[in-house]
Structure formats: C-alpha cells, structure tokens
Amino acid sequence: MTFKLPELPYAYDALQPYMSAETLQFHHDKHHQAYVDNGNKLIVGSGLEGKSIEDICVAAFAGKNAGLVNNIGQHYNHTHFWNWMKPNGGGKTLPGRLERLTDEYGGFDKMRADFLNAGATQFGSGWAWLAIRDGKLEVTKTPNGENPLMHGSQPILGVDVWEHSYYIDYRNARPKYLEAWFDHLVNWEYVDQMMG
Ligand code: MN3
C-alpha cells in the first residue's frame, strides 16, 4: 500500500484570519507531501508494508526506526490535523462523552490551560495532545513526528507546534498561535470521532 496526501477538507483560505492560505499551501502541499513521499520510500524493506498506519507508528517506535517514526508519524499526525480544524471552530461546547471526560479531568478551563502549556513548553519541534489512556483524558506533548499511539494512548486532538505551522502568521509568537488555534479553529466533532 502506498500512502497518499489527503485533500484539505476546506479551501486554503477557509481558516483565515487564524491560519492563512499561504500557511496551508506550504504546510499541506509541501511539508505533508514530503512526509508522504519519504514515508513511502522508507517503508520499503522495513517489514511493515501493508500494515495500518496506526500499527506502523507503534512498530516503528518500538523498533527505533527514527525515519519511519518521523515520516509516517507525521503523515498520521497531519492527516488528522487538517480535520482537527474547521472554519468557525473552537468554543466551549463539547460533545457529551468528551464533556464528561473533561469534567473528570478538572474542567474545560484546566484542560485548555494544560493543553496550551504543553504546546508552549514543547522544546523545539513537536506536538501537544489530548489523548485517552485507560478511559481517562490526558494532556501530553511529543517531539518531532511522535504521537501518543507510540506511547500507549489514543490521540484525540493534536496541535502542530513545528514553526512551519505558525511562523508565517505569528512569527515566533507560539503561545498566540496556540490560543487562536484552540479558541477559533478546533473541530470538536472530529475530536469526538477520534474517541472511537
Ligand atoms: Mn506540520
């Protein structure tokens, strides 16, 4: 099986003013495409051909295959990242299951603050996450192309904190990007779908 770049689920300019068309053109058409192309090359001869992308993430991390971890990991992460955003997203109204888990976690404001802090404090490139572990919500961060699947939990929301995700629109102001992203772009229905 060969992985393919998915189409964006909205127009390039649909997330303005919080994420520009220029950012999406570079991020989707150039960066994500490169992960797909490199991942497809690296998977040949790895013994993981034909496995699901989730299984490849887990096996590549366990096998310390850094090339696959980063490129197939980034393909997984970005495929969901486009869907974790939508025009007129954000807000505090969560789907029922997620609202219950968030209440158990300590409430929406604590979850938001912990998620933004995880993104702001990930040193260098990486991601901040909401994930489910043993039926409970957790907030985590990972470097480079890693994701929670590789660390034993189910990702349900992730934000890309590589500079290519925000530098055109926010320059070095990563916390401003994170706040705008969380408050105006998150597609909570897709987060709910990721809970299975
Ligand atoms: Mn990216």
mmCIF file of C-alpha atoms and ligand atoms in Angstrom:
data_model
loop_
_atom_site.group_PDB
_atom_site.id
_atom_site.type_symbol
_atom_site.label_atom_id
_atom_site.label_comp_id
_atom_site.label_asym_id
_atom_site.label_seq_id
_atom_site.Cartn_x
_atom_site.Cartn_y
_atom_site.Cartn_z
ATOM 1 C CA MET A 1 0.000 0.000 0.000
ATOM 2 C CA THR A 2 1.201 3.451 -0.850
ATOM 3 C CA PHE A 3 0.220 6.387 1.303
ATOM 4 C CA LYS A 4 -1.275 9.426 -0.427
ATOM 5 C CA LEU A 5 -1.613 13.059 0.513
ATOM 6 C CA PRO A 6 -5.254 13.643 1.524
ATOM 7 C CA GLU A 7 -7.033 16.719 0.230
ATOM 8 C CA LEU A 8 -7.737 19.508 2.691
ATOM 9 C CA PRO A 9 -11.354 19.291 3.922
ATOM 10 C CA TYR A 10 -11.834 23.056 3.240
ATOM 11 C CA ALA A 11 -10.485 25.791 0.972
ATOM 12 C CA TYR A 12 -6.992 27.169 1.596
ATOM 13 C CA ASP A 13 -8.436 30.482 2.768
ATOM 14 C CA ALA A 14 -11.177 28.956 4.954
ATOM 15 C CA LEU A 15 -9.293 29.311 8.266
ATOM 16 C CA GLN A 16 -8.403 32.987 7.916
ATOM 17 C CA PRO A 17 -7.655 35.123 9.840
ATOM 18 C CA TYR A 18 -6.359 32.493 12.284
ATOM 19 C CA MET A 19 -4.387 30.465 9.727
ATOM 20 C CA SER A 20 -3.573 31.930 6.333
ATOM 21 C CA ALA A 21 -3.924 30.373 2.904
ATOM 22 C CA GLU A 22 -0.159 30.773 2.492
ATOM 23 C CA THR A 23 0.499 28.718 5.638
ATOM 24 C CA LEU A 24 -1.863 25.969 4.490
ATOM 25 C CA GLN A 25 -0.382 25.918 0.998
ATOM 26 C CA PHE A 26 3.143 25.401 2.339
ATOM 27 C CA HIS A 27 2.151 23.172 5.225
ATOM 28 C CA HIS A 28 -0.169 20.843 3.313
ATOM 29 C CA ASP A 29 1.247 20.908 -0.215
ATOM 30 C CA LYS A 30 4.965 20.942 0.669
ATOM 31 C CA HIS A 31 5.565 19.674 4.200
ATOM 32 C CA HIS A 32 2.885 16.989 4.398
ATOM 33 C CA GLN A 33 3.647 15.868 0.830
ATOM 34 C CA ALA A 34 7.318 15.406 1.786
ATOM 35 C CA TYR A 35 6.373 13.197 4.759
ATOM 36 C CA VAL A 36 4.202 11.060 2.472
ATOM 37 C CA ASP A 37 6.946 10.740 -0.157
ATOM 38 C CA ASN A 38 9.699 9.959 2.365
ATOM 39 C CA GLY A 39 7.477 7.585 4.334
ATOM 40 C CA ASN A 40 6.606 5.624 1.199
ATOM 41 C CA LYS A 41 10.323 5.247 0.395
ATOM 42 C CA LEU A 42 11.333 4.281 3.934
ATOM 43 C CA ILE A 43 8.632 1.661 4.341
ATOM 44 C CA VAL A 44 10.046 -0.459 1.529
ATOM 45 C CA GLY A 45 12.009 -3.290 3.115
ATOM 46 C CA SER A 46 11.015 -2.300 6.666
ATOM 47 C CA GLY A 47 8.851 -5.388 7.142
ATOM 48 C CA LEU A 48 5.873 -3.113 7.827
ATOM 49 C CA GLU A 49 4.483 -2.873 4.292
ATOM 50 C CA GLY A 50 0.723 -3.370 4.197
ATOM 51 C CA LYS A 51 0.185 -2.658 7.902
ATOM 52 C CA SER A 52 -2.218 0.047 9.047
ATOM 53 C CA ILE A 53 -0.751 3.465 9.693
ATOM 54 C CA GLU A 54 -1.526 3.085 13.404
ATOM 55 C CA ASP A 55 0.332 -0.242 13.558
ATOM 56 C CA ILE A 56 3.282 1.238 11.657
ATOM 57 C CA CYS A 57 3.506 4.111 14.154
ATOM 58 C CA VAL A 58 3.628 1.693 17.095
ATOM 59 C CA ALA A 59 6.030 -0.786 15.471
ATOM 60 C CA ALA A 60 8.392 1.857 14.089
ATOM 61 C CA PHE A 61 8.699 3.490 17.516
ATOM 62 C CA ALA A 62 9.215 0.147 19.291
ATOM 63 C CA GLY A 63 11.829 -0.772 16.671
ATOM 64 C CA LYS A 64 13.614 2.583 16.982
ATOM 65 C CA ASN A 65 13.172 3.264 13.253
ATOM 66 C CA ALA A 66 13.548 7.035 13.512
ATOM 67 C CA GLY A 67 12.941 7.676 9.803
ATOM 68 C CA LEU A 68 9.597 5.891 9.838
ATOM 69 C CA VAL A 69 8.630 7.306 13.240
ATOM 70 C CA ASN A 70 9.058 10.821 11.921
ATOM 71 C CA ASN A 71 7.715 10.471 8.381
ATOM 72 C CA ILE A 72 4.834 8.012 8.864
ATOM 73 C CA GLY A 73 4.163 9.576 12.267
ATOM 74 C CA GLN A 74 3.900 12.976 10.609
ATOM 75 C CA HIS A 75 1.628 11.564 7.893
ATOM 76 C CA TYR A 76 -0.712 10.262 10.601
ATOM 77 C CA ASN A 77 -0.463 13.478 12.630
ATOM 78 C CA HIS A 78 -1.120 15.806 9.678
ATOM 79 C CA THR A 79 -3.934 13.715 8.187
ATOM 80 C CA HIS A 80 -5.814 14.278 11.441
ATOM 81 C CA PHE A 81 -4.519 17.817 11.961
ATOM 82 C CA TRP A 82 -6.389 19.098 8.890
ATOM 83 C CA ASN A 83 -9.574 17.592 10.314
ATOM 84 C CA TRP A 84 -8.951 18.857 13.841
ATOM 85 C CA MET A 85 -9.559 22.352 12.388
ATOM 86 C CA LYS A 86 -12.599 23.895 10.753
ATOM 87 C CA PRO A 87 -13.889 27.373 9.965
ATOM 88 C CA ASN A 88 -15.760 28.826 12.973
ATOM 89 C CA GLY A 89 -14.353 26.136 15.251
ATOM 90 C CA GLY A 90 -13.387 26.341 18.898
ATOM 91 C CA GLY A 91 -15.834 27.276 21.620
ATOM 92 C CA LYS A 92 -16.524 25.619 24.943
ATOM 93 C CA THR A 93 -19.397 23.373 23.868
ATOM 94 C CA LEU A 94 -18.084 19.807 23.795
ATOM 95 C CA PRO A 95 -19.808 16.654 22.571
ATOM 96 C CA GLY A 96 -21.279 14.701 25.524
ATOM 97 C CA ARG A 97 -18.670 11.948 26.009
ATOM 98 C CA LEU A 98 -15.820 14.410 25.795
ATOM 99 C CA GLU A 99 -17.546 16.829 28.157
ATOM 100 C CA ARG A 100 -17.819 14.071 30.780
ATOM 101 C CA LEU A 101 -14.121 13.155 30.452
ATOM 102 C CA THR A 102 -13.182 16.833 30.607
ATOM 103 C CA ASP A 103 -15.218 17.298 33.790
ATOM 104 C CA GLU A 104 -13.419 14.299 35.317
ATOM 105 C CA TYR A 105 -10.085 15.822 34.238
ATOM 106 C CA GLY A 106 -10.829 19.017 36.147
ATOM 107 C CA GLY A 107 -12.945 21.040 33.747
ATOM 108 C CA PHE A 108 -12.652 22.815 30.406
ATOM 109 C CA ASP A 109 -10.516 25.721 31.634
ATOM 110 C CA LYS A 110 -7.939 23.397 33.219
ATOM 111 C CA MET A 111 -7.852 21.196 30.121
ATOM 112 C CA ARG A 112 -7.387 24.256 27.869
ATOM 113 C CA ALA A 113 -4.651 25.723 30.082
ATOM 114 C CA ASP A 114 -2.757 22.425 30.302
ATOM 115 C CA PHE A 115 -3.015 21.858 26.528
ATOM 116 C CA LEU A 116 -1.760 25.363 25.705
ATOM 117 C CA ASN A 117 1.041 24.983 28.243
ATOM 118 C CA ALA A 118 2.077 21.644 26.731
ATOM 119 C CA GLY A 119 2.282 23.292 23.300
ATOM 120 C CA ALA A 120 4.174 26.323 24.546
ATOM 121 C CA THR A 121 6.720 24.240 26.505
ATOM 122 C CA GLN A 122 7.465 21.565 23.881
ATOM 123 C CA PHE A 123 11.116 22.471 23.242
ATOM 124 C CA GLY A 124 11.768 22.668 19.512
ATOM 125 C CA SER A 125 9.518 20.867 17.042
ATOM 126 C CA GLY A 126 6.660 18.609 18.067
ATOM 127 C CA TRP A 127 3.025 18.367 19.064
ATOM 128 C CA ALA A 128 0.716 18.884 22.036
ATOM 129 C CA TRP A 129 -2.086 16.387 22.559
ATOM 130 C CA LEU A 130 -5.295 15.396 24.204
ATOM 131 C CA ALA A 131 -5.336 11.622 24.440
ATOM 132 C CA ILE A 132 -7.274 8.850 26.146
ATOM 133 C CA ARG A 133 -5.409 6.489 28.461
ATOM 134 C CA ASP A 134 -7.297 3.838 30.436
ATOM 135 C CA GLY A 135 -10.563 5.657 29.807
ATOM 136 C CA LYS A 136 -9.255 8.978 31.120
ATOM 137 C CA LEU A 137 -8.272 12.207 29.401
ATOM 138 C CA GLU A 138 -4.565 13.090 29.405
ATOM 139 C CA VAL A 139 -2.618 16.091 28.100
ATOM 140 C CA THR A 140 0.800 15.273 26.643
ATOM 141 C CA LYS A 141 3.464 16.594 24.313
ATOM 142 C CA THR A 142 5.805 14.753 21.959
ATOM 143 C CA PRO A 143 8.911 15.749 19.960
ATOM 144 C CA ASN A 144 9.249 15.765 16.167
ATOM 145 C CA GLY A 145 6.915 13.236 14.458
ATOM 146 C CA GLU A 146 5.998 11.182 17.513
ATOM 147 C CA ASN A 147 2.400 10.837 18.672
ATOM 148 C CA PRO A 148 0.507 9.255 21.613
ATOM 149 C CA LEU A 149 -0.033 5.950 19.749
ATOM 150 C CA MET A 150 3.706 5.376 20.181
ATOM 151 C CA HIS A 151 3.378 5.977 23.923
ATOM 152 C CA GLY A 152 0.361 3.773 24.569
ATOM 153 C CA SER A 153 -2.575 6.180 24.440
ATOM 154 C CA GLN A 154 -5.180 7.157 21.854
ATOM 155 C CA PRO A 155 -4.737 10.659 20.407
ATOM 156 C CA ILE A 156 -7.992 12.604 20.051
ATOM 157 C CA LEU A 157 -6.649 16.150 19.440
ATOM 158 C CA GLY A 158 -3.213 17.362 18.417
ATOM 159 C CA VAL A 159 -1.738 20.722 17.564
ATOM 160 C CA ASP A 160 1.360 21.056 15.422
ATOM 161 C CA VAL A 161 3.947 23.300 17.110
ATOM 162 C CA TRP A 162 6.606 22.992 14.411
ATOM 163 C CA GLU A 163 7.484 26.525 13.273
ATOM 164 C CA HIS A 164 6.171 25.723 9.773
ATOM 165 C CA SER A 165 2.681 25.639 11.317
ATOM 166 C CA TYR A 166 2.713 29.219 12.591
ATOM 167 C CA TYR A 167 5.762 31.232 11.572
ATOM 168 C CA ILE A 168 4.190 32.906 8.512
ATOM 169 C CA ASP A 169 1.178 34.102 10.536
ATOM 170 C CA TYR A 170 2.544 34.551 14.067
ATOM 171 C CA ARG A 171 6.334 34.716 13.613
ATOM 172 C CA ASN A 172 7.864 33.491 16.878
ATOM 173 C CA ALA A 173 4.697 34.001 18.981
ATOM 174 C CA ARG A 174 3.847 30.321 19.519
ATOM 175 C CA PRO A 175 1.529 30.992 22.523
ATOM 176 C CA LYS A 176 -0.592 33.420 20.430
ATOM 177 C CA TYR A 177 -0.914 30.791 17.696
ATOM 178 C CA LEU A 178 -1.919 28.164 20.250
ATOM 179 C CA GLU A 179 -4.625 30.367 21.783
ATOM 180 C CA ALA A 180 -6.069 31.352 18.407
ATOM 181 C CA TRP A 181 -5.965 27.735 17.242
ATOM 182 C CA PHE A 182 -7.704 26.374 20.319
ATOM 183 C CA ASP A 183 -10.307 29.135 20.629
ATOM 184 C CA HIS A 184 -11.238 29.560 16.957
ATOM 185 C CA LEU A 185 -10.278 26.508 14.895
ATOM 186 C CA VAL A 186 -10.727 23.255 16.852
ATOM 187 C CA ASN A 187 -13.297 20.875 15.334
ATOM 188 C CA TRP A 188 -14.709 19.247 18.480
ATOM 189 C CA GLU A 189 -16.943 16.910 16.472
ATOM 190 C CA TYR A 190 -13.837 15.371 14.897
ATOM 191 C CA VAL A 191 -12.236 15.082 18.341
ATOM 192 C CA ASP A 192 -15.336 13.148 19.403
ATOM 193 C CA GLN A 193 -14.999 10.855 16.363
ATOM 194 C CA MET A 194 -11.399 10.053 17.357
ATOM 195 C CA MET A 195 -12.712 8.586 20.609
ATOM 196 C CA GLY A 196 -13.984 5.641 18.526
HETATM 197 MN MN MN3 B 1 3.446 20.202 10.330
#
